[in-house]
mmCIF file of N, CA and C in Angstrom:
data_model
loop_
_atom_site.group_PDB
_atom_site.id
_atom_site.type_symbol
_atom_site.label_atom_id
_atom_site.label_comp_id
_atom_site.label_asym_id
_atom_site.label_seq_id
_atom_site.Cartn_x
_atom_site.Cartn_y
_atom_site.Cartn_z
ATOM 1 N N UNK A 588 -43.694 -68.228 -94.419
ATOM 2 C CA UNK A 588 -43.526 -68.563 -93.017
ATOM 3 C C UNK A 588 -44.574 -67.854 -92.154
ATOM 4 N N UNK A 589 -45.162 -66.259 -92.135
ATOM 5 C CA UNK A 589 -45.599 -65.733 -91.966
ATOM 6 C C UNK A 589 -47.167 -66.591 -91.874
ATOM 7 N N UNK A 590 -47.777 -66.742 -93.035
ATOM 8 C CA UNK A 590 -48.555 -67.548 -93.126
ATOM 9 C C UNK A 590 -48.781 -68.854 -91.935
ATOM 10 N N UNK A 591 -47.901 -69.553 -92.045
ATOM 11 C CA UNK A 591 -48.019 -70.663 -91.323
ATOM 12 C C UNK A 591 -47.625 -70.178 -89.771
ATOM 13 N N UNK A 592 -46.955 -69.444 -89.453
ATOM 14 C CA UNK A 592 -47.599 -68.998 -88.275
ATOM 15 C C UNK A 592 -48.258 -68.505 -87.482
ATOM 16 N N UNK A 593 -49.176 -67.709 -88.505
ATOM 17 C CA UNK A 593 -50.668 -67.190 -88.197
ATOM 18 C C UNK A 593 -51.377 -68.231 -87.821
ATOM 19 N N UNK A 594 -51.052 -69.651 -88.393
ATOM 20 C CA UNK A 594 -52.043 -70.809 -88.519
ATOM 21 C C UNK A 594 -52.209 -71.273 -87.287
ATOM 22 N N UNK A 595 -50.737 -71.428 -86.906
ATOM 23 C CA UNK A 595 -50.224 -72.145 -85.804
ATOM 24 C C UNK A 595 -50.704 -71.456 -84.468
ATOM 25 N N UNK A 596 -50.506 -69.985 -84.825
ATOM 26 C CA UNK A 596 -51.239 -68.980 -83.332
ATOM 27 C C UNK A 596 -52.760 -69.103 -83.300
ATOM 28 N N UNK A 597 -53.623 -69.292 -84.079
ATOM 29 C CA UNK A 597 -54.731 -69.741 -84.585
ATOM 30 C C UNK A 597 -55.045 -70.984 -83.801
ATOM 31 N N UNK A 598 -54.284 -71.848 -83.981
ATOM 32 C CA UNK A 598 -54.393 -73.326 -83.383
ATOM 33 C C UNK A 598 -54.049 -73.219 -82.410
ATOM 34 N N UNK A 599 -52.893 -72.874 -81.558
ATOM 35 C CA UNK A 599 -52.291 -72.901 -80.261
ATOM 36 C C UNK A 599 -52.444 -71.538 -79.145
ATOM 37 N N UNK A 600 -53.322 -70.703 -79.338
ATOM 38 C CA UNK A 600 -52.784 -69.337 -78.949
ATOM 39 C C UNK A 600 -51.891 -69.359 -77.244
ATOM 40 N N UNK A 601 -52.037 -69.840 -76.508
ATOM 41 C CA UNK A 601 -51.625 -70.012 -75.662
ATOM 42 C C UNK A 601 -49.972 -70.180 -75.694
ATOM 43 N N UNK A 602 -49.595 -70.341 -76.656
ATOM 44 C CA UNK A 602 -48.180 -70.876 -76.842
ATOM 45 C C UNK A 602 -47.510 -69.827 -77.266
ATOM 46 N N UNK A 603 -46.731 -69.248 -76.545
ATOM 47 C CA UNK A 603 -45.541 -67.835 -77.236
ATOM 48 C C UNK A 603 -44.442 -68.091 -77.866
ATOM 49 N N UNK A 604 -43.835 -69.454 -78.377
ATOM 50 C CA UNK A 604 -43.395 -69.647 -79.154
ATOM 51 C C UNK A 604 -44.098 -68.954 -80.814
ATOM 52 N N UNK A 605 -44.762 -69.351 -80.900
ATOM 53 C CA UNK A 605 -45.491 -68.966 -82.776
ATOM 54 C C UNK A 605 -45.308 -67.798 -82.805
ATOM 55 N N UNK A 606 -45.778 -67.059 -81.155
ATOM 56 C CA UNK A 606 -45.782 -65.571 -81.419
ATOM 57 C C UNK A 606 -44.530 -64.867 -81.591
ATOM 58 N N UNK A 607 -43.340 -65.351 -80.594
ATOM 59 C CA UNK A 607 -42.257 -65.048 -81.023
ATOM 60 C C UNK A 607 -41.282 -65.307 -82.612
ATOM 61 N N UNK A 608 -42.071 -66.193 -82.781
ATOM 62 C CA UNK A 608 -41.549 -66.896 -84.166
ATOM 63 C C UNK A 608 -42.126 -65.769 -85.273
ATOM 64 N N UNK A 609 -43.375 -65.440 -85.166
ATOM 65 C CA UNK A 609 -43.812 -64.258 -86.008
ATOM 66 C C UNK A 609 -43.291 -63.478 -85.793
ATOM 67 N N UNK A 610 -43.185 -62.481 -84.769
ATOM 68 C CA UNK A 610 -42.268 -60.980 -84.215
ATOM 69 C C UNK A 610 -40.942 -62.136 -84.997
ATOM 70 N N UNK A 611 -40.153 -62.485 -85.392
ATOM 71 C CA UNK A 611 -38.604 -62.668 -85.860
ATOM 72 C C UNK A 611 -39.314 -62.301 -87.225
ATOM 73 N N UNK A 612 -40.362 -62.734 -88.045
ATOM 74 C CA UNK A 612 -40.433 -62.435 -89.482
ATOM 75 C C UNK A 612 -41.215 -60.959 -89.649
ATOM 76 N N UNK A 613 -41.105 -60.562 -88.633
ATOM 77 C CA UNK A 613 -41.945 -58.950 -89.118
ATOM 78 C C UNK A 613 -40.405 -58.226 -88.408
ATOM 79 N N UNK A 614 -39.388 -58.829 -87.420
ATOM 80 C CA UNK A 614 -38.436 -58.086 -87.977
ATOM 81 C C UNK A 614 -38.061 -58.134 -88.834
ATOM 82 N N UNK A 615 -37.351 -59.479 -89.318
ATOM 83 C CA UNK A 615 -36.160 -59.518 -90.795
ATOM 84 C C UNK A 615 -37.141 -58.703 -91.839
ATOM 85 N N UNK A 616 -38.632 -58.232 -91.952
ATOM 86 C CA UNK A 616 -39.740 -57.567 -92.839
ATOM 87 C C UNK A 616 -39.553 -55.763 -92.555
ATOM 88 N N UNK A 617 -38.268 -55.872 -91.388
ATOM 89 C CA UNK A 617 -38.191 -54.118 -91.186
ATOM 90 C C UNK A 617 -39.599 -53.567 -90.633
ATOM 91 N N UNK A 618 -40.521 -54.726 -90.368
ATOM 92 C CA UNK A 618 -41.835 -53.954 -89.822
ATOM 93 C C UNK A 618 -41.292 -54.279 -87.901
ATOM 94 N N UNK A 619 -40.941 -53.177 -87.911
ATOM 95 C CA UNK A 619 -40.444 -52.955 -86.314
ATOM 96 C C UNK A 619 -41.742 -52.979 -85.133
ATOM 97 N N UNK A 620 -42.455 -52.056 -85.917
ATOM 98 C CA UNK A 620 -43.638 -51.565 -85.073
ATOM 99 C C UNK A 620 -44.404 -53.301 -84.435
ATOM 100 N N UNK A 621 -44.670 -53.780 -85.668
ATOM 101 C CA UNK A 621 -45.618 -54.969 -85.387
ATOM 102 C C UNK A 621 -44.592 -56.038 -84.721
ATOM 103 N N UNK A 622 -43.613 -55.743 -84.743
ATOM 104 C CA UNK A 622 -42.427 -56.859 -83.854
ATOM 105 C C UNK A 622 -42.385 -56.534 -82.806
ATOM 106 N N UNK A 623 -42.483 -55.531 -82.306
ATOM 107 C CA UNK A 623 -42.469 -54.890 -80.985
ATOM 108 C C UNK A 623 -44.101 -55.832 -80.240
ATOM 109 N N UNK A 624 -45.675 -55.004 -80.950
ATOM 110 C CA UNK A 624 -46.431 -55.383 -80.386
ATOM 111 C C UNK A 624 -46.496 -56.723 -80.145
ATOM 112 N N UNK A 625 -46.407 -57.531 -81.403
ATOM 113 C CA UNK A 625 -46.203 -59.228 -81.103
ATOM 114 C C UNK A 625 -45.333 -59.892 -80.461
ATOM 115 N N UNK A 626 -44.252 -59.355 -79.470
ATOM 116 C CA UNK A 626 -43.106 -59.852 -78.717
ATOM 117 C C UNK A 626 -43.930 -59.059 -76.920
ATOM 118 N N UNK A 627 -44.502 -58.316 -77.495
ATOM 119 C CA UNK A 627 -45.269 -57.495 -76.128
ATOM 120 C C UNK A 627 -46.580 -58.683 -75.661
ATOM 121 N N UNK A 628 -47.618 -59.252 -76.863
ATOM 122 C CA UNK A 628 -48.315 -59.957 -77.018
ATOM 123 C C UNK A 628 -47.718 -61.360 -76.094
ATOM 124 N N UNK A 629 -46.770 -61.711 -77.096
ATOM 125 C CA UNK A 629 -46.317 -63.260 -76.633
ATOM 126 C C UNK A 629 -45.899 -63.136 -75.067
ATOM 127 N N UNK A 630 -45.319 -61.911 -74.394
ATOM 128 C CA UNK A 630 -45.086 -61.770 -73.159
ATOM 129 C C UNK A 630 -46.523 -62.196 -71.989
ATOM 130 N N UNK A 631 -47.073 -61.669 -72.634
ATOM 131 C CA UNK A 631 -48.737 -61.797 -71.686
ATOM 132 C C UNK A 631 -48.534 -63.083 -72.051
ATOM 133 N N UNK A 632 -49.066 -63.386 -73.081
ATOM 134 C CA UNK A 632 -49.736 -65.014 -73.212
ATOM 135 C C UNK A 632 -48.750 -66.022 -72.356
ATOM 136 N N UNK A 633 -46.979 -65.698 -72.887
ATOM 137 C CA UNK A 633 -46.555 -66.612 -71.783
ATOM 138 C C UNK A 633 -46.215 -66.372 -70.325
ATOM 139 N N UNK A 634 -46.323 -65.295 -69.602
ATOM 140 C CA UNK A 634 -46.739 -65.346 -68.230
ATOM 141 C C UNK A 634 -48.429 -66.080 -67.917
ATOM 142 N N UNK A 635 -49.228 -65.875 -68.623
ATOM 143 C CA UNK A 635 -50.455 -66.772 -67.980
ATOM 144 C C UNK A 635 -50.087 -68.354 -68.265
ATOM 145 N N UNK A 636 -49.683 -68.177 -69.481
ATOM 146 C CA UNK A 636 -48.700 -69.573 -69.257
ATOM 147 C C UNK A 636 -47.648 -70.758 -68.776
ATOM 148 N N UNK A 637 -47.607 -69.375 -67.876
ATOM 149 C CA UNK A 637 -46.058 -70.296 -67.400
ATOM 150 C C UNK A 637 -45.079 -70.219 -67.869
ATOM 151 N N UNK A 638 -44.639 -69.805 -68.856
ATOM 152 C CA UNK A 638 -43.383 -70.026 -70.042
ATOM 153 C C UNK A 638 -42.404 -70.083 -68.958
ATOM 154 N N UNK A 639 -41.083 -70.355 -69.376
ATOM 155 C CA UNK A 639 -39.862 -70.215 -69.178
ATOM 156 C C UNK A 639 -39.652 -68.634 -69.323
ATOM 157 N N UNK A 640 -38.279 -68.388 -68.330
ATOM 158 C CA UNK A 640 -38.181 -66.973 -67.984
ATOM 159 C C UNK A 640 -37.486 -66.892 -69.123
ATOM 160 N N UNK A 641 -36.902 -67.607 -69.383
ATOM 161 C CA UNK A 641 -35.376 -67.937 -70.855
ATOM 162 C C UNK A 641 -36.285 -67.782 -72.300
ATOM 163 N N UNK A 642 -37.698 -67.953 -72.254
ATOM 164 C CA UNK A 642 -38.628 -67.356 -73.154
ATOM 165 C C UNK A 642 -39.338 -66.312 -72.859
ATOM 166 N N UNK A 643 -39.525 -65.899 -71.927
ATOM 167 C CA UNK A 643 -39.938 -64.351 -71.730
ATOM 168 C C UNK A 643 -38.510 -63.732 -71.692
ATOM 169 N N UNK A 644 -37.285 -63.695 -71.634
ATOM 170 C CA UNK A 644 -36.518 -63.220 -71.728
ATOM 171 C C UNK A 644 -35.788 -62.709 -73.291
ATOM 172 N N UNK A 645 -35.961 -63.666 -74.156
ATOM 173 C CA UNK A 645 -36.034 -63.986 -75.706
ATOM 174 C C UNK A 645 -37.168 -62.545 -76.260
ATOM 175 N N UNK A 646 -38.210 -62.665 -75.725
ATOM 176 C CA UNK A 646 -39.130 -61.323 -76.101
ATOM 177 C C UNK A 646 -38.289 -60.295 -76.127
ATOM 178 N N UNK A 647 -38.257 -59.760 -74.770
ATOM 179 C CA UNK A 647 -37.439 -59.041 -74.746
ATOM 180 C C UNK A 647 -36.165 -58.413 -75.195
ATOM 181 N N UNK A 648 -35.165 -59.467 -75.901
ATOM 182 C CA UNK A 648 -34.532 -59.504 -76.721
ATOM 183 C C UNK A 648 -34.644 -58.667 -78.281
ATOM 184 N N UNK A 649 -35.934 -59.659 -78.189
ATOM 185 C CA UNK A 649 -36.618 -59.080 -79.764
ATOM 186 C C UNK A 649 -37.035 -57.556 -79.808
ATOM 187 N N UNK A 650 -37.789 -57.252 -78.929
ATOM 188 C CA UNK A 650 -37.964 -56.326 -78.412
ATOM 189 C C UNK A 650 -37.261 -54.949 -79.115
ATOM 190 N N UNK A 651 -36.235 -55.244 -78.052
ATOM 191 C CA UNK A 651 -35.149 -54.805 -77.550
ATOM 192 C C UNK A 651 -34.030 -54.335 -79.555
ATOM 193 N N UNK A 652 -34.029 -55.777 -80.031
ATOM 194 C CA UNK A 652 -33.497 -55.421 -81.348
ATOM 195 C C UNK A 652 -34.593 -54.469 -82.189
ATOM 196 N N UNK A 653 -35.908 -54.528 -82.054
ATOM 197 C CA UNK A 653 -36.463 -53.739 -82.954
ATOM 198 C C UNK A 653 -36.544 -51.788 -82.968
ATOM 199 N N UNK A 654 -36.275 -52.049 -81.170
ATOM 200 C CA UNK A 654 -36.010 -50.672 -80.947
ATOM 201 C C UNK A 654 -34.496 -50.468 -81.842
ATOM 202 N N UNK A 655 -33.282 -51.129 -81.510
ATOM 203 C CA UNK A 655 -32.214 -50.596 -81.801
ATOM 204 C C UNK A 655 -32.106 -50.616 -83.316
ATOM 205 N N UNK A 656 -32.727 -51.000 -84.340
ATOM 206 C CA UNK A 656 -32.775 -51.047 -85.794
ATOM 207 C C UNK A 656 -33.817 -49.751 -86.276
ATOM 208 N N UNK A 657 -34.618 -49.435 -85.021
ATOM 209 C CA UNK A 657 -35.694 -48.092 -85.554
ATOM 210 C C UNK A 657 -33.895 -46.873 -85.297
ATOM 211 N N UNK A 658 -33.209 -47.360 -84.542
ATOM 212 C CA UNK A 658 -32.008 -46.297 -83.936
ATOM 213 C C UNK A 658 -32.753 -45.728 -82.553
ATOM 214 N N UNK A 659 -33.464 -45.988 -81.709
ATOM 215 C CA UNK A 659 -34.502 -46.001 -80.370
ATOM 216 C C UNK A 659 -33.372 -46.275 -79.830
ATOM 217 N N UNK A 660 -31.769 -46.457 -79.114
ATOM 218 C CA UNK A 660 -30.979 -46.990 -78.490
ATOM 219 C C UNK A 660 -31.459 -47.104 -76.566
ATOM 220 N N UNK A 661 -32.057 -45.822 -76.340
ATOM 221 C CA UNK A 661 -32.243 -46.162 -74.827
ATOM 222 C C UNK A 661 -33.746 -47.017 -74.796
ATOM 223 N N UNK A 662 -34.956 -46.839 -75.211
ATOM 224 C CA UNK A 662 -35.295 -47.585 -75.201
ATOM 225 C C UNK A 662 -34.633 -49.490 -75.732
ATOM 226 N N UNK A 663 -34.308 -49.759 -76.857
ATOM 227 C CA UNK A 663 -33.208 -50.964 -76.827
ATOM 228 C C UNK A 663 -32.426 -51.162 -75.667
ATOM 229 N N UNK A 664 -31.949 -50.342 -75.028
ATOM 230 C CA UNK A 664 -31.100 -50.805 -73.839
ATOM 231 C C UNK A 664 -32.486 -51.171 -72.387
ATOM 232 N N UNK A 665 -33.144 -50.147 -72.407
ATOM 233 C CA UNK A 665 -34.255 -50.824 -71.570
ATOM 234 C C UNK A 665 -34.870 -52.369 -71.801
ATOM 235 N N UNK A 666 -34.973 -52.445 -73.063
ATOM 236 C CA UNK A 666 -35.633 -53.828 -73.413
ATOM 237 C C UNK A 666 -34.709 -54.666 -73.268
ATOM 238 N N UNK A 667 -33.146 -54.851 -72.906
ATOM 239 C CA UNK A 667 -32.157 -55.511 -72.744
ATOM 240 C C UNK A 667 -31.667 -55.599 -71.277
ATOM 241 N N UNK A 668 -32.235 -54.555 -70.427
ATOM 242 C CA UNK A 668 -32.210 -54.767 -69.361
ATOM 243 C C UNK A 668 -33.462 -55.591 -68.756
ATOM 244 N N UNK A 669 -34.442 -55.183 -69.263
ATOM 245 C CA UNK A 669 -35.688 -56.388 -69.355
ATOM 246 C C UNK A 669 -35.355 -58.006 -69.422
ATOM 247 N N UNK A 670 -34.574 -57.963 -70.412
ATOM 248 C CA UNK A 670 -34.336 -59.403 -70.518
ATOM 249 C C UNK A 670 -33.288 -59.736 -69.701
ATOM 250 N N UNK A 671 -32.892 -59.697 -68.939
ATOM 251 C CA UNK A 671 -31.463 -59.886 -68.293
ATOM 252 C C UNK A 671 -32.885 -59.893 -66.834
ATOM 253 N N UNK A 672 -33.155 -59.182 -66.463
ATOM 254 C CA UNK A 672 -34.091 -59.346 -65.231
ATOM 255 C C UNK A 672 -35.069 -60.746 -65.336
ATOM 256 N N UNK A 673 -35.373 -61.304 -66.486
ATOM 257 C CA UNK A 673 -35.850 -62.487 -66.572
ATOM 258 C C UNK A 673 -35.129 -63.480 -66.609
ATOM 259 N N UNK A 674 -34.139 -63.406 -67.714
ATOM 260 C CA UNK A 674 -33.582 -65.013 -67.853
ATOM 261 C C UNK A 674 -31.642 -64.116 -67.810
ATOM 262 N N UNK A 675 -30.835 -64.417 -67.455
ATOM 263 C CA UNK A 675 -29.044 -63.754 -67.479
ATOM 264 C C UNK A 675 -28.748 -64.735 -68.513
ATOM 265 N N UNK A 676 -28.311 -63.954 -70.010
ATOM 266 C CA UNK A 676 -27.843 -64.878 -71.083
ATOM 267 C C UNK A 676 -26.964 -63.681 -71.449
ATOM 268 N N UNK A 677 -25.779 -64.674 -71.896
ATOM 269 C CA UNK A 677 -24.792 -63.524 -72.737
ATOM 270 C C UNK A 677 -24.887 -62.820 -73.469
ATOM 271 N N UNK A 678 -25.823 -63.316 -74.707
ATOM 272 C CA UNK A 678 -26.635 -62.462 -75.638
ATOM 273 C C UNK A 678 -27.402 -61.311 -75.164
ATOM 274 N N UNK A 679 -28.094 -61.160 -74.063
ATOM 275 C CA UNK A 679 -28.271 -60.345 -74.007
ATOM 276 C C UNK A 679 -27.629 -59.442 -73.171
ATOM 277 N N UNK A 680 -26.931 -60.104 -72.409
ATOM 278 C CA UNK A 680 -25.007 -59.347 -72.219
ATOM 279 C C UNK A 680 -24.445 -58.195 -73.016
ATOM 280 N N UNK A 681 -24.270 -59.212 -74.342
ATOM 281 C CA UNK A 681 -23.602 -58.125 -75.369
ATOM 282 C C UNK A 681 -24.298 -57.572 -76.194
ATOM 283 N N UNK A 682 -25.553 -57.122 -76.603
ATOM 284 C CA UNK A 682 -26.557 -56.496 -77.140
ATOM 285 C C UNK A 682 -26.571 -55.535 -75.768
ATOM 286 N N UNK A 683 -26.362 -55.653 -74.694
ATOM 287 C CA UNK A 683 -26.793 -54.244 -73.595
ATOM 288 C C UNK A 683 -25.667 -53.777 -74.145
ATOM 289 N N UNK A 684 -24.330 -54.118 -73.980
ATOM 290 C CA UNK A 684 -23.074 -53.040 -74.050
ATOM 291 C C UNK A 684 -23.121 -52.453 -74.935
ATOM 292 N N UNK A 685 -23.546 -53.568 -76.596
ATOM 293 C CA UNK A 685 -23.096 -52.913 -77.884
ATOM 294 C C UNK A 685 -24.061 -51.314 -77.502
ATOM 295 N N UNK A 686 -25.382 -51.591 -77.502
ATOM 296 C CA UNK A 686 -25.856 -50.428 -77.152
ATOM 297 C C UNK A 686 -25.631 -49.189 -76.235
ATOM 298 N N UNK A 687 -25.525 -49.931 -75.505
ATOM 299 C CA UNK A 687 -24.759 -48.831 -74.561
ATOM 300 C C UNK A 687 -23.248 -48.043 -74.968
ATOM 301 N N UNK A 688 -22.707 -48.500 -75.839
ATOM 302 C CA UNK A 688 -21.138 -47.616 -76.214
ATOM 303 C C UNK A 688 -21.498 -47.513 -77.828
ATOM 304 N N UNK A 689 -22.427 -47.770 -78.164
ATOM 305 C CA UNK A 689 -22.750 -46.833 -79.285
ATOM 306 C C UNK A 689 -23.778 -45.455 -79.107
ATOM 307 N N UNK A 690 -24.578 -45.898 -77.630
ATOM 308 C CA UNK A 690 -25.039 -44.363 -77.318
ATOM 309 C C UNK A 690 -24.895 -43.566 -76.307
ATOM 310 N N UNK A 691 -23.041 -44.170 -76.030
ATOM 311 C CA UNK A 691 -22.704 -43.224 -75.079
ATOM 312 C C UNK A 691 -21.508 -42.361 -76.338
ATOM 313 N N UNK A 692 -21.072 -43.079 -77.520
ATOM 314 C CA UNK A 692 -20.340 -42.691 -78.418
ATOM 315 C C UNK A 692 -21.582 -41.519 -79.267
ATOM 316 N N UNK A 693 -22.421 -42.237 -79.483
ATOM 317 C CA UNK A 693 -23.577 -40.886 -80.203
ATOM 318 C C UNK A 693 -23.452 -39.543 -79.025
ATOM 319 N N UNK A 694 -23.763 -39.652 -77.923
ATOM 320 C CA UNK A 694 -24.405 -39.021 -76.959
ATOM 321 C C UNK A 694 -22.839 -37.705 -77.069
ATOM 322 N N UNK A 695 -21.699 -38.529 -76.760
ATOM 323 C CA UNK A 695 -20.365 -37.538 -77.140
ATOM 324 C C UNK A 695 -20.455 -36.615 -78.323
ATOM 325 N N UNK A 696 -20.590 -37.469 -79.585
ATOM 326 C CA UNK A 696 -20.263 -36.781 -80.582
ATOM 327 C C UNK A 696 -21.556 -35.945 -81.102
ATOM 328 N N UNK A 697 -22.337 -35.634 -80.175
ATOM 329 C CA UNK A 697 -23.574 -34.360 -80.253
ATOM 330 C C UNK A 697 -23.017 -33.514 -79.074
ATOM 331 N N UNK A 698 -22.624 -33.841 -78.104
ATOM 332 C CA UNK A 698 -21.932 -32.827 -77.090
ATOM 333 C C UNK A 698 -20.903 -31.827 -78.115
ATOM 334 N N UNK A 699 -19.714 -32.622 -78.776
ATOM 335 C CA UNK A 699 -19.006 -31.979 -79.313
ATOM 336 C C UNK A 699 -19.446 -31.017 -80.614
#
């Protein structure tokens, strides 16, 4: 898949779909780092583009999950408040809370 969407960003660059479509296979690849930059990437390309906020919002998302799988939780909650300032979707509704009461539950159980 990887492959063929190199092709496709190759052919289309303008389009933040491919790019987002890549950042999803370098997450499920645990490569966080390069999901991050390529969801940062597709953000530029689709503001000169025009995109939909509901696709710059989706970045962010991604974003947002790659921080919370490194365990990064406030950054993840920043990138979830990111997306909620672009496009208001439930998803990223409940990805802010989950984060948020798992690192207000971490944040306790280091107090104690």
């Amino acid at each position: 898949a990887l492959e063929l969407y190199n092709q496709a960003v190759e052919i289309c660059p303008n389009k933040m779909v491919f790019r987002l479509n890549r950042a999803a296979v370098y997450l499920e690849e645990s490569n966080y780092d390069k999901c991050i930059k390529e969801c940062e990437e597709a953000i530029e390309v689709g503001r000169k583009a025009n995109e939909s906020f509901e696709n710059i919002g989706k970045a962010y998302i991604r974003i947002g999950n790659a921080y919370f799988k490194k365990g990064d939780l406030e950054k993840a909650i920043s990138s979830y408040n990111d997306s909620l300032t672009e496009h208001r979707s439930k998803l990223a509704l409940g990805l802010l809370n989950k984060a948020e009461r798992i690192l207000k539950k971490k944040k306790e159980e280091e107090y104690i």
